[in-house]
Amino acid sequence: MGTDMSGFVECRAWHLHEEGEESVWRAAIDLIFLNVNRDYDAFGCLFGVRNYANFRPLAADRGLPVDASETVRAELDRLAPWQDQAYGTTWITWAELKAVDWNEPAERADSRLHQYRRTADGWILTGKRTWSPQVAQAIGLPEQEPGQAQEWPEGSEWLVGDTLYKSETIRRRDAVLEPGDWKPVWTVMEALALLHGDDSVRLVVWFGN
């Protein structure tokens, strides 16, 4: 069963009233409108969920912000009867995202082998696998269950027919591709931050199976 992410971009607006000034967080946009797809490398890099690539997560298990918007609270209340539909709730501000070193590598090699196929133009990445019976048989590994965690020495590689399996460590920018699915999210957050400040824009997310 796969894991998907839901959530909202929130923005804090300041309001004047008789007793002074206060801030209120409001939901700016539902992530469903920004086409964020299932992406385990990004989930792991940002929030520590499905972290097969072994990153130091930027914002894992922070829970729901104490001042979360009414929209976010209402959505999580709606999902409360189904624990597998709203877990790992966390958040991160635009100020934190701006400070990220996207060249930072994961803490160790990916738990999945990177699978390459030979083409006329060279090797191209075709997928990542936590377990490959073909590789196990080729290099004499003992039997294990598919999906079971495996430690692969950095730089190890095996050629099985026309398929090359490699153990590699990826960087944050490999996990969260700049021109990829996350670009609309960053664009919205950046635009709001220009108006309201970097600390007044955040991403609140949760996960479901």
mmCIF file of C-alpha atoms in Angstrom:
data_model
loop_
_atom_site.group_PDB
_atom_site.id
_atom_site.type_symbol
_atom_site.label_atom_id
_atom_site.label_comp_id
_atom_site.label_asym_id
_atom_site.label_seq_id
_atom_site.Cartn_x
_atom_site.Cartn_y
_atom_site.Cartn_z
ATOM 1 C CA MET A 1 0.000 0.000 0.000
ATOM 2 C CA GLY A 2 1.358 3.405 -0.966
ATOM 3 C CA THR A 3 1.604 6.628 0.996
ATOM 4 C CA ASP A 4 0.271 9.995 -0.153
ATOM 5 C CA MET A 5 0.633 13.471 1.313
ATOM 6 C CA SER A 6 -2.089 16.039 1.969
ATOM 7 C CA GLY A 7 -2.016 19.491 3.473
ATOM 8 C CA PHE A 8 -2.232 23.230 3.021
ATOM 9 C CA VAL A 9 -0.056 26.249 2.524
ATOM 10 C CA GLU A 10 -0.912 28.571 5.407
ATOM 11 C CA CYS A 11 -0.281 32.301 5.712
ATOM 12 C CA ARG A 12 -0.324 34.544 8.767
ATOM 13 C CA ALA A 13 -2.092 37.864 8.459
ATOM 14 C CA TRP A 14 -1.874 40.638 11.034
ATOM 15 C CA HIS A 15 -5.017 42.417 12.201
ATOM 16 C CA LEU A 16 -5.608 45.541 14.255
ATOM 17 C CA HIS A 17 -8.353 45.548 16.881
ATOM 18 C CA GLU A 18 -9.247 47.485 20.038
ATOM 19 C CA GLU A 19 -6.677 45.661 22.191
ATOM 20 C CA GLY A 20 -3.862 45.929 19.681
ATOM 21 C CA GLU A 21 -2.482 43.778 16.887
ATOM 22 C CA GLU A 22 -2.725 39.996 16.568
ATOM 23 C CA SER A 23 -1.811 37.409 13.984
ATOM 24 C CA VAL A 24 -4.128 34.783 12.577
ATOM 25 C CA TRP A 25 -3.059 31.843 10.421
ATOM 26 C CA ARG A 26 -5.328 31.045 7.493
ATOM 27 C CA ALA A 27 -5.252 28.282 4.898
ATOM 28 C CA ALA A 28 -4.118 29.864 1.633
ATOM 29 C CA ILE A 29 -4.397 26.859 -0.701
ATOM 30 C CA ASP A 30 -5.015 23.118 -0.516
ATOM 31 C CA LEU A 31 -2.098 21.073 -1.890
ATOM 32 C CA ILE A 32 -4.565 19.156 -4.035
ATOM 33 C CA PHE A 33 -4.613 22.199 -6.347
ATOM 34 C CA LEU A 34 -0.803 22.199 -6.682
ATOM 35 C CA ASN A 35 -0.503 18.663 -8.076
ATOM 36 C CA VAL A 36 1.931 17.262 -5.500
ATOM 37 C CA ASN A 37 2.265 13.601 -6.411
ATOM 38 C CA ARG A 38 3.482 10.578 -4.462
ATOM 39 C CA ASP A 39 7.229 11.142 -4.132
ATOM 40 C CA TYR A 40 9.015 9.141 -1.465
ATOM 41 C CA ASP A 41 12.382 10.800 -1.956
ATOM 42 C CA ALA A 42 10.834 14.198 -1.286
ATOM 43 C CA PHE A 43 8.692 12.896 1.587
ATOM 44 C CA GLY A 44 11.805 11.482 3.248
ATOM 45 C CA CYS A 45 14.015 14.491 2.591
ATOM 46 C CA LEU A 46 11.487 17.003 3.884
ATOM 47 C CA PHE A 47 9.471 15.140 6.503
ATOM 48 C CA GLY A 48 11.108 11.784 7.257
ATOM 49 C CA VAL A 49 8.254 9.695 5.822
ATOM 50 C CA ARG A 50 9.182 6.729 3.571
ATOM 51 C CA ASN A 51 12.775 7.863 4.007
ATOM 52 C CA TYR A 52 14.396 5.111 1.932
ATOM 53 C CA ALA A 53 17.055 7.563 0.748
ATOM 54 C CA ASN A 54 18.229 8.040 4.381
ATOM 55 C CA PHE A 55 18.139 11.833 4.623
ATOM 56 C CA ARG A 56 18.289 13.875 7.791
ATOM 57 C CA PRO A 57 14.678 15.079 7.617
ATOM 58 C CA LEU A 58 14.140 18.827 7.638
ATOM 59 C CA ALA A 59 10.893 18.798 9.628
ATOM 60 C CA ALA A 60 9.759 15.401 10.896
ATOM 61 C CA ASP A 61 6.968 14.736 13.413
ATOM 62 C CA ARG A 62 6.473 18.298 14.605
ATOM 63 C CA GLY A 63 2.777 17.701 15.036
ATOM 64 C CA LEU A 64 0.024 20.212 14.339
ATOM 65 C CA PRO A 65 0.988 23.856 14.933
ATOM 66 C CA VAL A 66 -0.702 25.175 18.086
ATOM 67 C CA ASP A 67 -2.034 28.102 16.052
ATOM 68 C CA ALA A 68 -3.070 26.100 12.984
ATOM 69 C CA SER A 69 -5.800 27.571 10.799
ATOM 70 C CA GLU A 70 -9.435 26.612 11.306
ATOM 71 C CA THR A 71 -9.450 24.987 7.857
ATOM 72 C CA VAL A 72 -6.568 22.666 8.697
ATOM 73 C CA ARG A 73 -8.053 21.744 12.083
ATOM 74 C CA ALA A 74 -11.421 21.001 10.516
ATOM 75 C CA GLU A 75 -9.865 18.735 7.877
ATOM 76 C CA LEU A 76 -7.859 16.776 10.451
ATOM 77 C CA ASP A 77 -10.936 16.460 12.664
ATOM 78 C CA ARG A 78 -12.809 15.031 9.686
ATOM 79 C CA LEU A 79 -10.075 12.446 9.133
ATOM 80 C CA ALA A 80 -9.654 11.584 12.821
ATOM 81 C CA PRO A 81 -11.759 8.347 12.674
ATOM 82 C CA TRP A 82 -9.268 6.882 10.162
ATOM 83 C CA GLN A 83 -5.798 6.798 11.739
ATOM 84 C CA ASP A 84 -4.163 5.593 8.539
ATOM 85 C CA GLN A 85 -5.441 8.664 6.676
ATOM 86 C CA ALA A 86 -3.831 11.365 8.829
ATOM 87 C CA TYR A 87 -0.529 10.573 10.518
ATOM 88 C CA GLY A 88 2.938 12.126 10.600
ATOM 89 C CA THR A 89 1.467 15.638 10.805
ATOM 90 C CA THR A 90 4.179 18.271 10.612
ATOM 91 C CA TRP A 91 5.012 21.699 9.223
ATOM 92 C CA ILE A 92 7.836 23.851 7.863
ATOM 93 C CA THR A 93 8.115 27.590 7.205
ATOM 94 C CA TRP A 94 9.275 29.304 4.059
ATOM 95 C CA ALA A 95 12.120 30.851 6.094
ATOM 96 C CA GLU A 96 13.383 27.343 6.908
ATOM 97 C CA LEU A 97 13.059 26.186 3.315
ATOM 98 C CA LYS A 98 15.019 29.199 2.057
ATOM 99 C CA ALA A 99 17.889 28.261 4.381
ATOM 100 C CA VAL A 100 18.174 24.656 3.128
ATOM 101 C CA ASP A 101 21.436 23.514 1.580
ATOM 102 C CA TRP A 102 20.005 21.575 -1.346
ATOM 103 C CA ASN A 103 23.444 20.152 -2.113
ATOM 104 C CA GLU A 104 23.509 18.323 1.235
ATOM 105 C CA PRO A 105 23.775 14.558 0.703
ATOM 106 C CA ALA A 106 21.763 11.931 2.536
ATOM 107 C CA GLU A 107 23.374 10.533 5.668
ATOM 108 C CA ARG A 108 24.151 7.226 3.986
ATOM 109 C CA ALA A 109 23.536 5.342 0.758
ATOM 110 C CA ASP A 110 20.002 4.785 -0.467
ATOM 111 C CA SER A 111 18.365 1.642 0.948
ATOM 112 C CA ARG A 112 17.178 0.927 -2.593
ATOM 113 C CA LEU A 113 19.357 -0.093 -5.483
ATOM 114 C CA HIS A 114 19.221 2.351 -8.380
ATOM 115 C CA GLN A 115 18.364 0.495 -11.543
ATOM 116 C CA TYR A 116 19.788 1.611 -14.892
ATOM 117 C CA ARG A 117 19.092 0.350 -18.403
ATOM 118 C CA ARG A 118 21.584 0.436 -21.244
ATOM 119 C CA THR A 119 20.479 2.513 -24.251
ATOM 120 C CA ALA A 120 22.121 3.834 -27.402
ATOM 121 C CA ASP A 121 22.761 7.077 -25.494
ATOM 122 C CA GLY A 122 24.210 5.379 -22.419
ATOM 123 C CA TRP A 123 22.744 4.296 -19.083
ATOM 124 C CA ILE A 124 19.406 5.784 -17.978
ATOM 125 C CA LEU A 125 17.799 5.480 -14.549
ATOM 126 C CA THR A 126 14.636 3.377 -14.761
ATOM 127 C CA GLY A 127 13.746 2.901 -11.103
ATOM 128 C CA LYS A 128 14.770 2.147 -7.522
ATOM 129 C CA ARG A 129 14.207 -1.156 -5.789
ATOM 130 C CA THR A 130 14.470 -2.152 -2.127
ATOM 131 C CA TRP A 131 14.962 -5.753 -3.209
ATOM 132 C CA SER A 132 15.888 -7.439 -6.448
ATOM 133 C CA PRO A 133 15.741 -11.249 -6.754
ATOM 134 C CA GLN A 134 17.854 -10.967 -9.902
ATOM 135 C CA VAL A 135 20.666 -9.191 -8.055
ATOM 136 C CA ALA A 136 20.376 -11.506 -5.060
ATOM 137 C CA GLN A 137 20.792 -14.533 -7.272
ATOM 138 C CA ALA A 138 23.607 -12.979 -9.295
ATOM 139 C CA ILE A 139 25.765 -12.056 -6.284
ATOM 140 C CA GLY A 140 24.752 -14.863 -3.963
ATOM 141 C CA LEU A 141 22.798 -12.942 -1.333
ATOM 142 C CA PRO A 142 20.666 -14.972 1.082
ATOM 143 C CA GLU A 143 16.917 -15.005 0.567
ATOM 144 C CA GLN A 144 14.904 -12.233 2.195
ATOM 145 C CA GLU A 145 11.447 -10.754 1.969
ATOM 146 C CA PRO A 146 10.769 -8.151 -0.746
ATOM 147 C CA GLY A 147 10.884 -4.657 0.741
ATOM 148 C CA GLN A 148 13.099 -5.698 3.651
ATOM 149 C CA ALA A 149 15.757 -3.102 4.450
ATOM 150 C CA GLN A 150 19.170 -3.836 3.008
ATOM 151 C CA GLU A 151 22.492 -2.107 3.556
ATOM 152 C CA TRP A 152 24.373 -1.653 0.285
ATOM 153 C CA PRO A 153 28.002 -0.481 0.485
ATOM 154 C CA GLU A 154 28.378 2.917 -1.190
ATOM 155 C CA GLY A 155 29.523 2.553 -4.785
ATOM 156 C CA SER A 156 28.617 -1.112 -5.130
ATOM 157 C CA GLU A 157 27.255 -2.053 -8.525
ATOM 158 C CA TRP A 158 26.203 -5.198 -10.307
ATOM 159 C CA LEU A 159 25.520 -5.792 -13.981
ATOM 160 C CA VAL A 160 22.765 -8.347 -14.572
ATOM 161 C CA GLY A 161 22.116 -8.767 -18.288
ATOM 162 C CA ASP A 162 21.422 -5.300 -19.686
ATOM 163 C CA THR A 163 20.480 -3.885 -16.281
ATOM 164 C CA LEU A 164 22.944 -2.139 -13.976
ATOM 165 C CA TYR A 165 22.173 -1.976 -10.245
ATOM 166 C CA LYS A 166 24.070 0.644 -8.221
ATOM 167 C CA SER A 167 24.257 1.725 -4.592
ATOM 168 C CA GLU A 168 24.240 5.530 -4.536
ATOM 169 C CA THR A 169 23.813 8.426 -2.141
ATOM 170 C CA ILE A 170 21.587 11.233 -3.385
ATOM 171 C CA ARG A 171 21.456 14.942 -2.499
ATOM 172 C CA ARG A 172 18.469 16.969 -1.399
ATOM 173 C CA ARG A 173 18.188 18.554 -4.837
ATOM 174 C CA ASP A 174 17.955 15.058 -6.327
ATOM 175 C CA ALA A 175 15.020 14.309 -4.037
ATOM 176 C CA VAL A 176 13.159 17.611 -4.464
ATOM 177 C CA LEU A 177 13.692 18.494 -8.093
ATOM 178 C CA GLU A 178 13.667 22.242 -8.724
ATOM 179 C CA PRO A 179 11.615 22.054 -11.953
ATOM 180 C CA GLY A 180 9.485 19.148 -10.708
ATOM 181 C CA ASP A 181 6.198 18.643 -8.864
ATOM 182 C CA TRP A 182 7.209 20.903 -5.975
ATOM 183 C CA LYS A 183 7.773 24.016 -8.071
ATOM 184 C CA PRO A 184 4.111 25.178 -7.796
ATOM 185 C CA VAL A 185 4.281 24.816 -4.000
ATOM 186 C CA TRP A 186 7.469 26.854 -3.763
ATOM 187 C CA THR A 187 6.071 29.474 -6.149
ATOM 188 C CA VAL A 188 2.949 29.994 -4.031
ATOM 189 C CA MET A 189 4.910 30.124 -0.775
ATOM 190 C CA GLU A 190 7.453 32.558 -2.176
ATOM 191 C CA ALA A 191 4.750 34.881 -3.511
ATOM 192 C CA LEU A 192 2.979 34.956 -0.133
ATOM 193 C CA ALA A 193 6.275 35.477 1.692
ATOM 194 C CA LEU A 194 7.033 38.555 -0.401
ATOM 195 C CA LEU A 195 3.813 40.071 0.935
ATOM 196 C CA HIS A 196 3.723 38.788 4.505
ATOM 197 C CA GLY A 197 7.264 37.712 5.439
ATOM 198 C CA ASP A 198 9.190 34.451 5.309
ATOM 199 C CA ASP A 199 8.157 33.403 8.828
ATOM 200 C CA SER A 200 4.500 34.061 8.065
ATOM 201 C CA VAL A 201 4.172 31.353 5.422
ATOM 202 C CA ARG A 202 4.312 27.634 6.171
ATOM 203 C CA LEU A 203 3.454 24.257 4.778
ATOM 204 C CA VAL A 204 1.338 21.996 7.012
ATOM 205 C CA VAL A 205 1.129 18.356 5.878
ATOM 206 C CA TRP A 206 0.042 14.876 6.927
ATOM 207 C CA PHE A 207 0.178 11.448 5.340
ATOM 208 C CA GLY A 208 -2.244 8.656 4.523
ATOM 209 C CA ASN A 209 -2.125 5.108 3.182
#
